Amino acid sequence: MKKGMVKLLNYVLRSAGITCITTRDGNKACREKQLLLKLANLPCNPSSVECEDYASCIVFSRDRACQLHALLSSLRDHVDEGLELYVIYRATNDRHKKAYEEVIELFNGRHIEWREEDNFRSDLLTVMGGIATRSVFFLVDDIVFIRPVSLKALSVFNLREYVPSLRLGEHVNYCYTEQQPMKVPELVEADAGNAHLVSWEWLQGDYDWGYPLSVDGHVFLTDEIRLLLENVEFTAPNSLEKAMQVLRELYRMRSGICYRESRIVNIPMNRVQTENDNLYGEVSVEELLERWEAGYRIDVDKLYNVKPESAHQELPVSFVLR
């Protein structure tokens, strides 16, 4: 009866042009307003422009050393100079820990800052606090770079007006996470002296083409994202991305920038997180660990130049001795 009376009261008030909100919704709206005011008060010329590097990249990894190795190998092959690289990783047992130690040794001297996860939010905020580059992007460990990326070419865009994406391209017309076809919005050549770059309006896109706040290779202004992360709660990469959506409408007002052909692809072979019931393939974490322990690695060369129809795609992988 009480619930029915509440619905009736809400209907009557809406008919009179009055909208009721819960205390929880009111608090949420207040927090959003405060965050927007803080963003508006950020300096127009961020202090991070002093850094010689163009961007920072923070990689999240859990129990997937073999896949992390593939990501870092492909990044080494395809990303030009000017990148500060950080890896936040977590191993849930000694076998995974040893595998990560071997990956760290293999990339010794590659100017990567490694951080073993203790508390994900605290660790990420600590890393963000030390970043000096103007821009930052995130990656998860089941991503592979498939084509060259010029951070210098992307650095010319005003990130208060644009959100560049490494995962989108004119051939990306299917949303794997929603299992739905996806219309590619109107793409126009970007004004950056680079015919490979195109632009569109996030507001005109649906699914991945209308989702700017992704932790899969979208480039953000460091000062903005640092402020955003300091003001939201999260415990892992999935809840991080969900929490970031508090500013979804603001970022959808910006334009997108991407290459005509996507630069990265997420290969969801398995799932290690428990926050979301995401789709994934049939190559288990245990199988990959066993392959790694036997001396094998993912053959990333065979993935280069593929044209995925989706930002997430279950591509076949092969292994070679490392």
Tab-separated table of C-alpha atoms in Angstrom, residues 20-180:
chain	number	residue	atom	x	y	z
A	20	CYS	CA	10.659	14.404	-6.657
A	21	ILE	CA	14.098	13.010	-5.972
A	22	THR	CA	15.344	10.796	-3.163
A	23	THR	CA	17.874	11.998	-0.620
A	24	ARG	CA	20.391	9.660	-2.252
A	25	ASP	CA	19.758	11.172	-5.691
A	26	GLY	CA	19.954	14.648	-4.223
A	27	ASN	CA	23.319	13.909	-2.617
A	28	LYS	CA	24.576	12.438	-5.893
A	29	ALA	CA	23.502	15.525	-7.825
A	30	CYS	CA	25.210	17.731	-5.245
A	31	ARG	CA	28.469	15.788	-5.548
A	32	GLU	CA	28.309	16.005	-9.336
A	33	LYS	CA	27.779	19.765	-9.169
A	34	GLN	CA	30.711	20.192	-6.800
A	35	LEU	CA	32.943	18.100	-9.073
A	36	LEU	CA	31.943	20.128	-12.140
A	37	LEU	CA	32.762	23.348	-10.284
A	38	LYS	CA	36.197	21.983	-9.375
A	39	LEU	CA	36.819	21.031	-13.006
A	40	ALA	CA	35.750	24.489	-14.155
A	41	ASN	CA	38.299	26.016	-11.784
A	42	LEU	CA	41.237	24.010	-13.132
A	43	PRO	CA	43.813	26.217	-14.895
A	44	CYS	CA	43.451	26.457	-18.666
A	45	ASN	CA	47.142	25.678	-19.105
A	46	PRO	CA	47.837	22.623	-16.945
A	47	SER	CA	51.211	22.537	-15.212
A	48	SER	CA	51.851	19.096	-16.707
A	49	VAL	CA	52.705	20.610	-20.116
A	50	GLU	CA	56.247	21.118	-18.797
A	51	CYS	CA	57.027	17.381	-19.142
A	52	GLU	CA	59.115	16.237	-22.135
A	53	ASP	CA	56.942	13.140	-22.663
A	54	TYR	CA	53.590	13.423	-24.447
A	55	ALA	CA	51.509	11.019	-22.374
A	56	SER	CA	51.426	8.540	-19.522
A	57	CYS	CA	49.888	5.075	-19.680
A	58	ILE	CA	48.704	3.092	-16.660
A	59	VAL	CA	48.179	-0.646	-17.198
A	60	PHE	CA	46.006	-2.758	-14.888
A	61	SER	CA	46.809	-6.462	-14.574
A	62	ARG	CA	45.660	-9.336	-12.385
A	63	ASP	CA	46.838	-12.957	-12.642
A	64	ARG	CA	47.552	-12.545	-16.357
A	65	ALA	CA	51.289	-12.202	-16.761
A	66	CYS	CA	51.213	-13.965	-20.127
A	67	GLN	CA	48.671	-11.490	-21.513
A	68	LEU	CA	50.496	-8.562	-19.923
A	69	HIS	CA	53.665	-9.672	-21.692
A	70	ALA	CA	51.779	-9.637	-25.009
A	71	LEU	CA	50.466	-6.128	-24.345
A	72	LEU	CA	53.866	-4.743	-23.379
A	73	SER	CA	55.546	-6.443	-26.343
A	74	SER	CA	53.028	-4.967	-28.776
A	75	LEU	CA	53.302	-1.548	-27.118
A	76	ARG	CA	57.091	-1.676	-27.506
A	77	ASP	CA	56.652	-2.492	-31.201
A	78	HIS	CA	54.042	0.162	-32.019
A	79	VAL	CA	54.195	3.186	-29.723
A	80	ASP	CA	56.678	5.954	-30.471
A	81	GLU	CA	58.813	7.757	-27.915
A	82	GLY	CA	57.291	10.109	-25.366
A	83	LEU	CA	55.431	7.682	-23.110
A	84	GLU	CA	55.678	7.238	-19.353
A	85	LEU	CA	54.531	3.703	-18.531
A	86	TYR	CA	53.171	2.374	-15.223
A	87	VAL	CA	51.908	-1.124	-14.400
A	88	ILE	CA	49.715	-1.872	-11.375
A	89	TYR	CA	49.577	-5.650	-11.013
A	90	ARG	CA	48.179	-8.217	-8.592
A	91	ALA	CA	49.115	-11.873	-8.185
A	92	THR	CA	46.804	-14.050	-6.093
A	93	ASN	CA	49.243	-16.924	-5.613
A	94	ASP	CA	52.961	-17.723	-5.801
A	95	ARG	CA	52.801	-19.139	-9.327
A	96	HIS	CA	51.270	-15.944	-10.698
A	97	LYS	CA	53.724	-13.880	-8.662
A	98	LYS	CA	56.671	-15.731	-10.173
A	99	ALA	CA	55.255	-15.229	-13.669
A	100	TYR	CA	55.035	-11.482	-13.062
A	101	GLU	CA	58.606	-11.439	-11.759
A	102	GLU	CA	59.711	-13.056	-15.015
A	103	VAL	CA	57.824	-10.453	-17.083
A	104	ILE	CA	59.411	-7.654	-15.050
A	105	GLU	CA	62.857	-9.141	-15.680
A	106	LEU	CA	62.181	-9.472	-19.424
A	107	PHE	CA	61.312	-5.759	-19.621
A	108	ASN	CA	64.156	-4.636	-17.389
A	109	GLY	CA	65.509	-1.345	-18.691
A	110	ARG	CA	62.317	-0.374	-20.511
A	111	HIS	CA	61.528	2.530	-18.152
A	112	ILE	CA	58.417	0.926	-16.684
A	113	GLU	CA	57.370	1.726	-13.132
A	114	TRP	CA	55.966	-1.436	-11.547
A	115	ARG	CA	53.611	-1.330	-8.562
A	116	GLU	CA	52.291	-4.477	-6.890
A	117	GLU	CA	48.704	-3.806	-5.891
A	118	ASP	CA	47.844	-3.449	-2.225
A	119	ASN	CA	44.723	-1.286	-2.404
A	120	PHE	CA	43.659	-0.544	-5.966
A	121	ARG	CA	42.204	2.911	-5.378
A	122	SER	CA	45.071	4.090	-3.177
A	123	ASP	CA	47.668	2.662	-5.543
A	124	LEU	CA	46.086	4.311	-8.575
A	125	LEU	CA	45.786	7.688	-6.846
A	126	THR	CA	49.439	7.462	-5.789
A	127	VAL	CA	50.509	6.775	-9.379
A	128	MET	CA	48.271	9.556	-10.695
A	129	GLY	CA	49.779	11.937	-8.159
A	130	GLY	CA	53.234	11.423	-9.629
A	131	ILE	CA	52.310	11.856	-13.294
A	132	ALA	CA	53.784	14.953	-14.931
A	133	THR	CA	52.579	14.475	-18.513
A	134	ARG	CA	49.719	16.538	-19.903
A	135	SER	CA	47.670	13.480	-20.877
A	136	VAL	CA	47.032	9.980	-19.576
A	137	PHE	CA	45.311	6.829	-20.754
A	138	PHE	CA	44.556	3.469	-19.163
A	139	LEU	CA	44.853	-0.081	-20.501
A	140	VAL	CA	43.823	-3.484	-19.211
A	141	ASP	CA	46.122	-6.458	-19.698
A	142	ASP	CA	44.112	-8.288	-22.372
A	143	ILE	CA	44.676	-5.480	-24.891
A	144	VAL	CA	47.144	-5.719	-27.789
A	145	PHE	CA	48.494	-2.907	-29.961
A	146	ILE	CA	47.961	-3.822	-33.614
A	147	ARG	CA	49.238	-0.722	-35.461
A	148	PRO	CA	51.686	2.154	-34.887
A	149	VAL	CA	50.609	5.012	-32.618
A	150	SER	CA	52.067	8.524	-32.747
A	151	LEU	CA	51.624	10.190	-29.383
A	152	LYS	CA	53.079	13.368	-30.879
A	153	ALA	CA	50.298	13.491	-33.496
A	154	LEU	CA	47.624	13.118	-30.804
A	155	SER	CA	49.265	15.688	-28.524
A	156	VAL	CA	48.242	18.615	-30.760
A	157	PHE	CA	44.561	18.263	-29.849
A	158	ASN	CA	42.986	20.288	-27.044
A	159	LEU	CA	41.815	17.661	-24.572
A	160	ARG	CA	39.202	20.017	-23.173
A	161	GLU	CA	37.508	19.697	-26.562
A	162	TYR	CA	38.488	16.181	-27.695
A	163	VAL	CA	38.706	12.649	-26.309
A	164	PRO	CA	41.030	10.576	-28.542
A	165	SER	CA	40.376	6.826	-28.740
A	166	LEU	CA	42.906	4.168	-29.702
A	167	ARG	CA	40.306	1.380	-29.894
A	168	LEU	CA	37.910	2.816	-32.481
A	169	GLY	CA	38.224	2.895	-36.278
A	170	GLU	CA	35.938	3.130	-39.288
A	171	HIS	CA	35.701	-0.690	-39.432
A	172	VAL	CA	34.445	-1.008	-35.803
A	173	ASN	CA	30.723	-1.602	-36.283
A	174	TYR	CA	29.789	-4.145	-33.625
A	175	CYS	CA	29.543	-3.820	-29.830
A	176	TYR	CA	30.818	-7.053	-28.283
A	177	THR	CA	29.794	-6.188	-24.734
A	178	GLU	CA	26.171	-5.589	-25.779
A	179	GLN	CA	26.192	-8.153	-28.616
A	180	GLN	CA	24.665	-5.567	-30.937
